[in-house]
mmCIF file of C-alpha atoms in Angstrom:
data_model
loop_
_atom_site.group_PDB
_atom_site.id
_atom_site.type_symbol
_atom_site.label_atom_id
_atom_site.label_comp_id
_atom_site.label_asym_id
_atom_site.label_seq_id
_atom_site.Cartn_x
_atom_site.Cartn_y
_atom_site.Cartn_z
ATOM 1 C CA ASN A 14 33.760 -30.960 -115.351
ATOM 2 C CA TYR A 15 37.303 -31.924 -114.492
ATOM 3 C CA ASP A 16 38.428 -35.376 -113.225
ATOM 4 C CA HIS A 17 39.203 -35.560 -109.549
ATOM 5 C CA SER A 18 40.943 -38.797 -109.870
ATOM 6 C CA GLN A 19 43.215 -37.405 -112.313
ATOM 7 C CA HIS A 20 43.819 -34.355 -109.979
ATOM 8 C CA HIS A 21 44.880 -36.767 -107.310
ATOM 9 C CA ARG A 22 47.165 -38.597 -109.577
ATOM 10 C CA PHE A 23 48.612 -35.429 -110.751
ATOM 11 C CA LEU A 24 49.342 -34.365 -107.182
ATOM 12 C CA ALA A 25 51.237 -37.650 -106.510
ATOM 13 C CA ASN A 26 53.504 -37.255 -109.537
ATOM 14 C CA CYS A 27 54.081 -33.495 -109.964
ATOM 15 C CA PRO A 28 57.399 -32.178 -108.630
ATOM 16 C CA ARG A 29 55.474 -29.291 -107.178
ATOM 17 C CA GLY A 30 52.582 -31.452 -105.829
ATOM 18 C CA ALA A 31 53.180 -30.313 -102.297
ATOM 19 C CA GLN A 32 52.566 -26.862 -103.336
ATOM 20 C CA LEU A 33 49.418 -27.474 -105.143
ATOM 21 C CA ARG A 34 48.283 -29.631 -102.268
ATOM 22 C CA ASN A 35 48.619 -26.741 -100.027
ATOM 23 C CA MET A 36 46.772 -24.577 -102.279
ATOM 24 C CA THR A 37 44.137 -27.116 -102.645
ATOM 25 C CA GLN A 38 43.503 -27.472 -98.904
ATOM 26 C CA LEU A 39 43.224 -23.600 -98.752
ATOM 27 C CA THR A 40 40.758 -23.593 -101.374
ATOM 28 C CA THR A 41 38.707 -26.477 -100.064
ATOM 29 C CA LYS A 42 38.483 -24.899 -96.530
ATOM 30 C CA ALA A 43 37.291 -21.751 -98.066
ATOM 31 C CA ARG A 44 34.745 -23.385 -99.909
ATOM 32 C CA THR A 45 33.712 -25.543 -97.130
ATOM 33 C CA ALA A 46 33.386 -22.467 -95.088
ATOM 34 C CA ALA A 47 31.236 -20.904 -97.612
ATOM 35 C CA ALA A 48 29.078 -24.015 -98.169
ATOM 36 C CA VAL A 49 28.378 -24.340 -94.379
ATOM 37 C CA LEU A 50 27.384 -20.591 -94.113
ATOM 38 C CA LEU A 51 25.345 -21.000 -97.152
ATOM 39 C CA VAL A 52 23.366 -24.042 -95.586
ATOM 40 C CA LEU A 53 22.552 -22.022 -92.418
ATOM 41 C CA VAL A 54 21.196 -19.100 -94.416
ATOM 42 C CA LEU A 55 19.290 -21.370 -96.312
ATOM 43 C CA CYS A 56 17.965 -23.242 -93.352
ATOM 44 C CA VAL A 57 16.881 -20.121 -91.572
ATOM 45 C CA GLN A 58 15.004 -18.910 -94.811
ATOM 46 C CA LEU A 59 13.258 -22.124 -95.099
ATOM 47 C CA ALA A 60 12.287 -22.282 -91.308
ATOM 48 C CA ARG A 61 11.040 -18.862 -91.818
ATOM 49 C CA ALA A 62 8.851 -19.602 -94.908
ATOM 50 C CA SER A 63 7.782 -22.914 -93.150
ATOM 51 C CA THR A 64 6.434 -21.234 -90.014
ATOM 52 C CA GLY A 65 4.625 -18.859 -92.223
ATOM 53 C CA LYS A 66 2.636 -21.628 -93.604
ATOM 54 C CA SER A 67 -0.814 -23.038 -92.269
ATOM 55 C CA SER A 68 -0.325 -26.375 -90.469
ATOM 56 C CA ASP A 69 -3.612 -27.682 -91.634
ATOM 57 C CA GLY A 70 -2.744 -31.187 -91.533
ATOM 58 C CA SER A 71 -2.703 -31.723 -95.145
ATOM 59 C CA ARG A 72 -0.531 -34.934 -95.075
ATOM 60 C CA GLN A 73 -2.756 -37.536 -93.947
ATOM 61 C CA ALA A 74 -1.542 -39.707 -91.037
ATOM 62 C CA ALA A 75 -0.755 -43.148 -92.112
ATOM 63 C CA ASP A 76 -1.886 -46.313 -90.412
ATOM 64 C CA SER A 77 0.441 -47.343 -87.711
ATOM 65 C CA ASP A 78 1.426 -50.618 -89.536
ATOM 66 C CA ALA A 79 2.657 -48.596 -92.361
ATOM 67 C CA THR A 80 5.355 -47.142 -90.337
ATOM 68 C CA LYS A 81 7.056 -50.561 -90.163
ATOM 69 C CA ASP A 82 8.928 -52.613 -92.738
ATOM 70 C CA SER A 83 7.961 -56.044 -93.578
ATOM 71 C CA THR A 84 10.382 -57.099 -91.121
ATOM 72 C CA PRO A 85 10.190 -55.914 -87.255
ATOM 73 C CA HIS A 86 13.730 -54.199 -87.529
ATOM 74 C CA SER A 87 13.102 -51.007 -89.233
ATOM 75 C CA ILE A 88 10.696 -47.970 -89.156
ATOM 76 C CA GLU A 89 9.594 -47.247 -92.821
ATOM 77 C CA LEU A 90 9.204 -43.673 -93.455
ATOM 78 C CA THR A 91 6.845 -42.363 -96.325
ATOM 79 C CA PRO A 92 5.558 -38.952 -97.419
ATOM 80 C CA ASP A 93 2.274 -39.663 -95.513
ATOM 81 C CA ASN A 94 3.789 -40.784 -92.153
ATOM 82 C CA TRP A 95 6.768 -38.548 -91.926
ATOM 83 C CA GLU A 96 5.641 -35.737 -89.957
ATOM 84 C CA GLU A 97 3.533 -37.957 -87.458
ATOM 85 C CA THR A 98 6.368 -40.452 -86.984
ATOM 86 C CA THR A 99 9.253 -38.066 -86.696
ATOM 87 C CA GLN A 100 7.528 -35.219 -84.719
ATOM 88 C CA GLY A 101 9.630 -34.112 -81.895
ATOM 89 C CA LYS A 102 12.468 -36.672 -82.810
ATOM 90 C CA SER A 103 16.055 -36.627 -84.005
ATOM 91 C CA VAL A 104 16.339 -39.083 -86.871
ATOM 92 C CA LEU A 105 18.876 -41.255 -88.453
ATOM 93 C CA ALA A 106 17.303 -42.218 -91.863
ATOM 94 C CA LYS A 107 18.576 -44.464 -94.554
ATOM 95 C CA PHE A 108 17.315 -43.745 -98.113
ATOM 96 C CA PHE A 109 17.880 -46.756 -100.210
ATOM 97 C CA ALA A 110 16.771 -48.827 -103.326
ATOM 98 C CA PRO A 111 16.280 -52.648 -102.996
ATOM 99 C CA TRP A 112 18.362 -53.264 -106.103
ATOM 100 C CA CYS A 113 21.463 -51.440 -105.002
ATOM 101 C CA GLY A 114 24.388 -53.580 -104.288
ATOM 102 C CA HIS A 115 25.801 -51.080 -101.492
ATOM 103 C CA CYS A 116 22.446 -50.539 -99.934
ATOM 104 C CA GLN A 117 22.184 -54.543 -99.683
ATOM 105 C CA ASP A 118 25.521 -54.531 -97.816
ATOM 106 C CA LEU A 119 24.313 -51.874 -95.521
ATOM 107 C CA ALA A 120 21.110 -53.802 -94.667
ATOM 108 C CA PRO A 121 22.347 -56.042 -92.017
ATOM 109 C CA HIS A 122 24.302 -53.402 -90.363
ATOM 110 C CA TRP A 123 21.234 -51.011 -90.335
ATOM 111 C CA THR A 124 18.873 -53.924 -88.781
ATOM 112 C CA ARG A 125 21.581 -54.522 -86.047
ATOM 113 C CA LEU A 126 21.683 -50.528 -85.459
ATOM 114 C CA HIS A 127 18.079 -50.367 -85.319
ATOM 115 C CA ASP A 128 17.691 -53.256 -82.782
ATOM 116 C CA ALA A 129 20.348 -51.987 -80.535
ATOM 117 C CA PHE A 130 19.491 -48.357 -80.463
ATOM 118 C CA MET A 131 15.663 -48.744 -80.428
ATOM 119 C CA ASN A 132 15.079 -51.693 -78.308
ATOM 120 C CA GLY A 133 15.771 -50.792 -74.716
ATOM 121 C CA SER A 134 17.238 -47.283 -75.806
ATOM 122 C CA SER A 135 17.525 -44.724 -73.020
ATOM 123 C CA ASN A 136 17.296 -42.158 -75.921
ATOM 124 C CA PRO A 137 13.433 -41.330 -76.317
ATOM 125 C CA ASN A 138 14.478 -38.325 -78.660
ATOM 126 C CA GLY A 139 15.782 -40.415 -81.523
ATOM 127 C CA ILE A 140 14.662 -43.008 -84.040
ATOM 128 C CA ILE A 141 16.399 -45.190 -86.725
ATOM 129 C CA ALA A 142 14.384 -45.367 -89.859
ATOM 130 C CA GLN A 143 14.671 -45.950 -93.670
ATOM 131 C CA VAL A 144 12.754 -44.824 -96.690
ATOM 132 C CA ASN A 145 12.460 -46.994 -99.966
ATOM 133 C CA CYS A 146 13.181 -44.719 -102.744
ATOM 134 C CA VAL A 147 11.910 -47.036 -105.388
ATOM 135 C CA ASP A 148 8.317 -46.666 -103.714
ATOM 136 C CA HIS A 149 8.837 -43.078 -103.299
ATOM 137 C CA GLU A 150 10.931 -42.119 -106.244
ATOM 138 C CA SER A 151 9.872 -38.382 -106.817
ATOM 139 C CA TRP A 152 9.576 -37.630 -103.277
ATOM 140 C CA CYS A 153 13.209 -38.986 -102.565
ATOM 141 C CA SER A 154 14.597 -37.196 -105.630
ATOM 142 C CA GLN A 155 12.819 -33.764 -105.688
ATOM 143 C CA ASP A 156 11.819 -33.181 -102.097
ATOM 144 C CA MET A 157 14.637 -34.902 -100.077
ATOM 145 C CA GLN A 158 17.309 -34.265 -103.000
ATOM 146 C CA ILE A 159 18.459 -37.874 -102.616
ATOM 147 C CA THR A 160 20.980 -38.326 -105.582
ATOM 148 C CA ALA A 161 22.798 -41.646 -104.723
ATOM 149 C CA PHE A 162 22.020 -44.716 -102.693
ATOM 150 C CA PRO A 163 22.386 -45.425 -99.966
ATOM 151 C CA THR A 164 22.244 -41.937 -98.473
ATOM 152 C CA VAL A 165 21.946 -41.556 -94.590
ATOM 153 C CA LEU A 166 20.516 -38.363 -93.309
ATOM 154 C CA TYR A 167 20.312 -37.133 -89.680
ATOM 155 C CA GLY A 168 19.043 -34.464 -87.387
ATOM 156 C CA ASP A 169 15.793 -32.449 -86.926
ATOM 157 C CA ALA A 170 13.196 -33.958 -89.149
ATOM 158 C CA SER A 171 10.499 -31.276 -88.635
ATOM 159 C CA GLN A 172 9.243 -29.206 -91.720
ATOM 160 C CA HIS A 173 9.403 -32.346 -93.968
ATOM 161 C CA GLY A 174 13.145 -32.876 -93.351
ATOM 162 C CA ILE A 175 14.589 -29.518 -94.642
ATOM 163 C CA PHE A 176 17.152 -29.294 -91.736
ATOM 164 C CA LEU A 177 18.467 -32.899 -92.119
ATOM 165 C CA ARG A 178 22.296 -33.200 -92.715
ATOM 166 C CA ARG A 179 24.239 -35.773 -94.574
ATOM 167 C CA TYR A 180 26.057 -38.618 -92.786
ATOM 168 C CA ASP A 181 29.445 -39.018 -94.227
ATOM 169 C CA GLY A 182 30.947 -41.500 -92.064
ATOM 170 C CA GLU A 183 31.612 -45.238 -92.271
ATOM 171 C CA LYS A 184 28.677 -47.290 -92.939
ATOM 172 C CA THR A 185 29.455 -50.065 -90.421
ATOM 173 C CA PHE A 186 27.563 -51.067 -87.241
ATOM 174 C CA ASP A 187 30.036 -49.892 -84.859
ATOM 175 C CA ALA A 188 30.433 -46.480 -86.459
ATOM 176 C CA LEU A 189 26.702 -45.947 -86.959
ATOM 177 C CA LEU A 190 26.018 -46.933 -83.462
ATOM 178 C CA GLU A 191 28.446 -44.518 -81.879
ATOM 179 C CA PHE A 192 27.105 -41.812 -84.252
ATOM 180 C CA ALA A 193 23.478 -42.494 -83.374
ATOM 181 C CA GLN A 194 24.220 -42.421 -79.623
ATOM 182 C CA GLU A 195 26.011 -39.239 -79.859
ATOM 183 C CA LYS A 196 23.592 -37.305 -82.350
ATOM 184 C CA LEU A 197 20.253 -38.818 -81.296
ATOM 185 C CA ARG A 198 20.761 -38.648 -77.702
ATOM 186 C CA HIS A 199 19.119 -34.869 -77.399
ATOM 187 C CA ALA A 200 17.109 -32.816 -79.758
ATOM 188 C CA ALA A 201 18.813 -31.721 -82.743
ATOM 189 C CA CYS A 202 19.973 -28.226 -83.470
ATOM 190 C CA SER A 203 17.999 -26.323 -86.037
ATOM 191 C CA PRO A 204 16.754 -22.880 -86.860
ATOM 192 C CA LEU A 205 13.433 -23.960 -85.025
ATOM 193 C CA ASN A 206 15.181 -25.319 -82.065
ATOM 194 C CA LEU A 207 17.984 -22.916 -81.100
ATOM 195 C CA GLN A 208 18.245 -24.148 -77.557
ATOM 196 C CA ALA A 209 19.227 -27.467 -78.641
ATOM 197 C CA CYS A 210 22.483 -26.010 -80.338
ATOM 198 C CA ALA A 211 25.503 -26.871 -78.351
ATOM 199 C CA ASP A 212 27.787 -25.084 -80.611
ATOM 200 C CA ASP A 213 27.637 -21.458 -79.478
ATOM 201 C CA ASP A 214 28.920 -20.004 -82.780
ATOM 202 C CA GLU A 215 26.251 -21.850 -84.875
ATOM 203 C CA ARG A 216 23.548 -20.680 -82.732
ATOM 204 C CA GLN A 217 24.658 -17.128 -82.756
ATOM 205 C CA GLN A 218 24.798 -17.380 -86.471
ATOM 206 C CA MET A 219 21.268 -18.558 -86.673
ATOM 207 C CA GLU A 220 19.975 -15.979 -84.136
ATOM 208 C CA LEU A 221 21.672 -13.391 -86.351
ATOM 209 C CA TYR A 222 20.049 -14.828 -89.618
ATOM 210 C CA TRP A 223 16.590 -14.661 -87.749
ATOM 211 C CA SER A 224 17.011 -10.952 -87.149
ATOM 212 C CA LEU A 225 17.556 -10.308 -90.992
ATOM 213 C CA SER A 226 15.039 -9.595 -93.508
ATOM 214 C CA THR A 227 14.025 -11.866 -96.321
ATOM 215 C CA ALA A 228 15.797 -9.537 -98.720
ATOM 216 C CA GLU A 229 18.971 -9.535 -96.692
ATOM 217 C CA LEU A 230 18.963 -13.379 -96.424
ATOM 218 C CA GLU A 231 18.501 -13.405 -100.144
ATOM 219 C CA ARG A 232 21.470 -11.298 -100.537
ATOM 220 C CA LEU A 233 23.553 -13.340 -98.388
ATOM 221 C CA ILE A 234 22.719 -16.517 -100.319
ATOM 222 C CA LEU A 235 23.797 -14.834 -103.432
ATOM 223 C CA GLU A 236 27.042 -13.890 -101.945
ATOM 224 C CA GLU A 237 27.927 -17.438 -100.517
ATOM 225 C CA GLU A 238 26.890 -18.857 -103.873
ATOM 226 C CA LYS A 239 29.408 -16.413 -105.746
ATOM 227 C CA ARG A 240 32.044 -17.185 -103.099
ATOM 228 C CA ILE A 241 31.668 -21.012 -103.844
ATOM 229 C CA ASP A 242 31.840 -20.388 -107.526
ATOM 230 C CA ASP A 243 35.093 -18.052 -107.200
ATOM 231 C CA GLN A 244 36.798 -20.879 -105.053
ATOM 232 C CA ASP A 245 35.778 -23.549 -107.730
ATOM 233 C CA ALA A 246 37.279 -21.135 -110.489
ATOM 234 C CA GLN A 247 40.314 -20.478 -108.500
ATOM 235 C CA PHE A 248 41.126 -24.046 -108.004
ATOM 236 C CA LYS A 249 40.583 -24.952 -111.738
ATOM 237 C CA ARG A 250 42.958 -22.123 -112.725
ATOM 238 C CA GLN A 251 45.398 -23.507 -110.295
ATOM 239 C CA TYR A 252 44.985 -27.100 -111.416
ATOM 240 C CA GLN A 253 45.258 -26.010 -115.124
ATOM 241 C CA GLN A 254 48.434 -24.080 -114.424
ATOM 242 C CA MET A 255 50.291 -26.795 -112.424
ATOM 243 C CA GLN A 256 48.964 -29.447 -115.074
ATOM 244 C CA GLU A 257 50.561 -27.498 -117.928
ATOM 245 C CA GLU A 258 53.750 -27.113 -116.036
ATOM 246 C CA TYR A 259 53.743 -30.942 -115.410
ATOM 247 C CA ASN A 260 53.203 -31.563 -118.977
ATOM 248 C CA LYS A 261 55.941 -29.286 -120.090
ATOM 249 C CA ALA A 262 58.206 -31.156 -117.475
ATOM 250 C CA ALA A 263 57.305 -34.513 -118.933
ATOM 251 C CA ARG A 264 57.922 -33.581 -122.441
ATOM 252 C CA ASP A 265 61.334 -32.056 -121.680
ATOM 253 C CA HIS A 266 62.255 -35.242 -119.663
ATOM 254 C CA GLY A 267 61.175 -37.391 -122.805
ATOM 255 C CA LEU A 268 63.433 -35.271 -124.977
ATOM 256 C CA ASN A 269 66.212 -35.711 -122.665
ATOM 257 C CA THR A 270 65.706 -39.328 -122.432
ATOM 258 C CA LEU A 271 65.630 -39.704 -126.303
ATOM 259 C CA LYS A 272 68.702 -37.718 -127.050
ATOM 260 C CA PRO A 273 71.074 -40.589 -125.776
ATOM 261 C CA HIS A 274 69.415 -43.064 -127.804
ATOM 262 C CA ARG A 275 69.572 -40.843 -131.038
ATOM 263 C CA ASP A 276 73.414 -40.415 -130.466
ATOM 264 C CA LYS A 277 73.824 -44.126 -129.811
ATOM 265 C CA GLN A 278 72.145 -44.827 -133.057
ATOM 266 C CA LEU A 279 74.072 -42.189 -134.985
ATOM 267 C CA LEU A 280 77.400 -43.667 -133.701
ATOM 268 C CA LYS A 281 76.140 -47.161 -134.868
ATOM 269 C CA GLU A 282 75.357 -45.954 -138.272
ATOM 270 C CA VAL A 283 78.889 -44.244 -138.707
ATOM 271 C CA MET A 284 80.651 -47.325 -137.511
ATOM 272 C CA LYS A 285 78.787 -49.229 -140.078
ATOM 273 C CA VAL A 286 79.756 -46.927 -142.917
ATOM 274 C CA LEU A 287 83.383 -47.024 -141.832
ATOM 275 C CA ARG A 288 83.353 -50.773 -141.798
ATOM 276 C CA GLU A 289 82.059 -51.055 -145.338
ATOM 277 C CA LYS A 290 84.925 -48.793 -146.471
#
């Protein structure tokens, strides 16, 4: 694993940093495009697998009081009440741990967000919720793929949240409220709800993937994973090459700086010998 902070410091100091920045941006764009395509393919595959399963109500509905936090300001989601509480809804959900400092900083903003959006909201399609990942550790880490706190996910919560996307914006009240009003106003786009997709390209991609066989989807997944790996390898090669050039330039600069000091010291030694004579 290479150090991204070191990479950014290198870009700032390297004489050819602008060139590498351009290469990095191209690599990042290509990697992002591959990742987006991979996510869409995976979503369609998961949706297909999920619709093939029997909905026998294996997850027992929780008591209505269990959907709420100890305060009246947040809907508390659990593995038991997830499907019932989020059915037909777009969700903005915070996954947190009570001991997490950043989670504690976010808590008052989340309370204000819930109150502002849910109380008197004209958006019946959306809910603001949270999940305590200390109480549901294995579910958060394994099923929901939560690796850091706080993590905010949004979107179509059906099929146990397989279509949820990560929110990467600012975690302030104003930013979150603006985002919620935009994203939760209507039903979320997903492979199971194509009519909600405002992006024609995304909808057409999903429709195309639905028409493919499972074997073809698996082949696409392998191809996109290889594309991402290739982009990572290309970036590492570019980074290593530029790092080596930078190190050489730094060594040459150091030698050129030392030479005048050595010449000065030699002159002093010669003068000292001449005086002693």
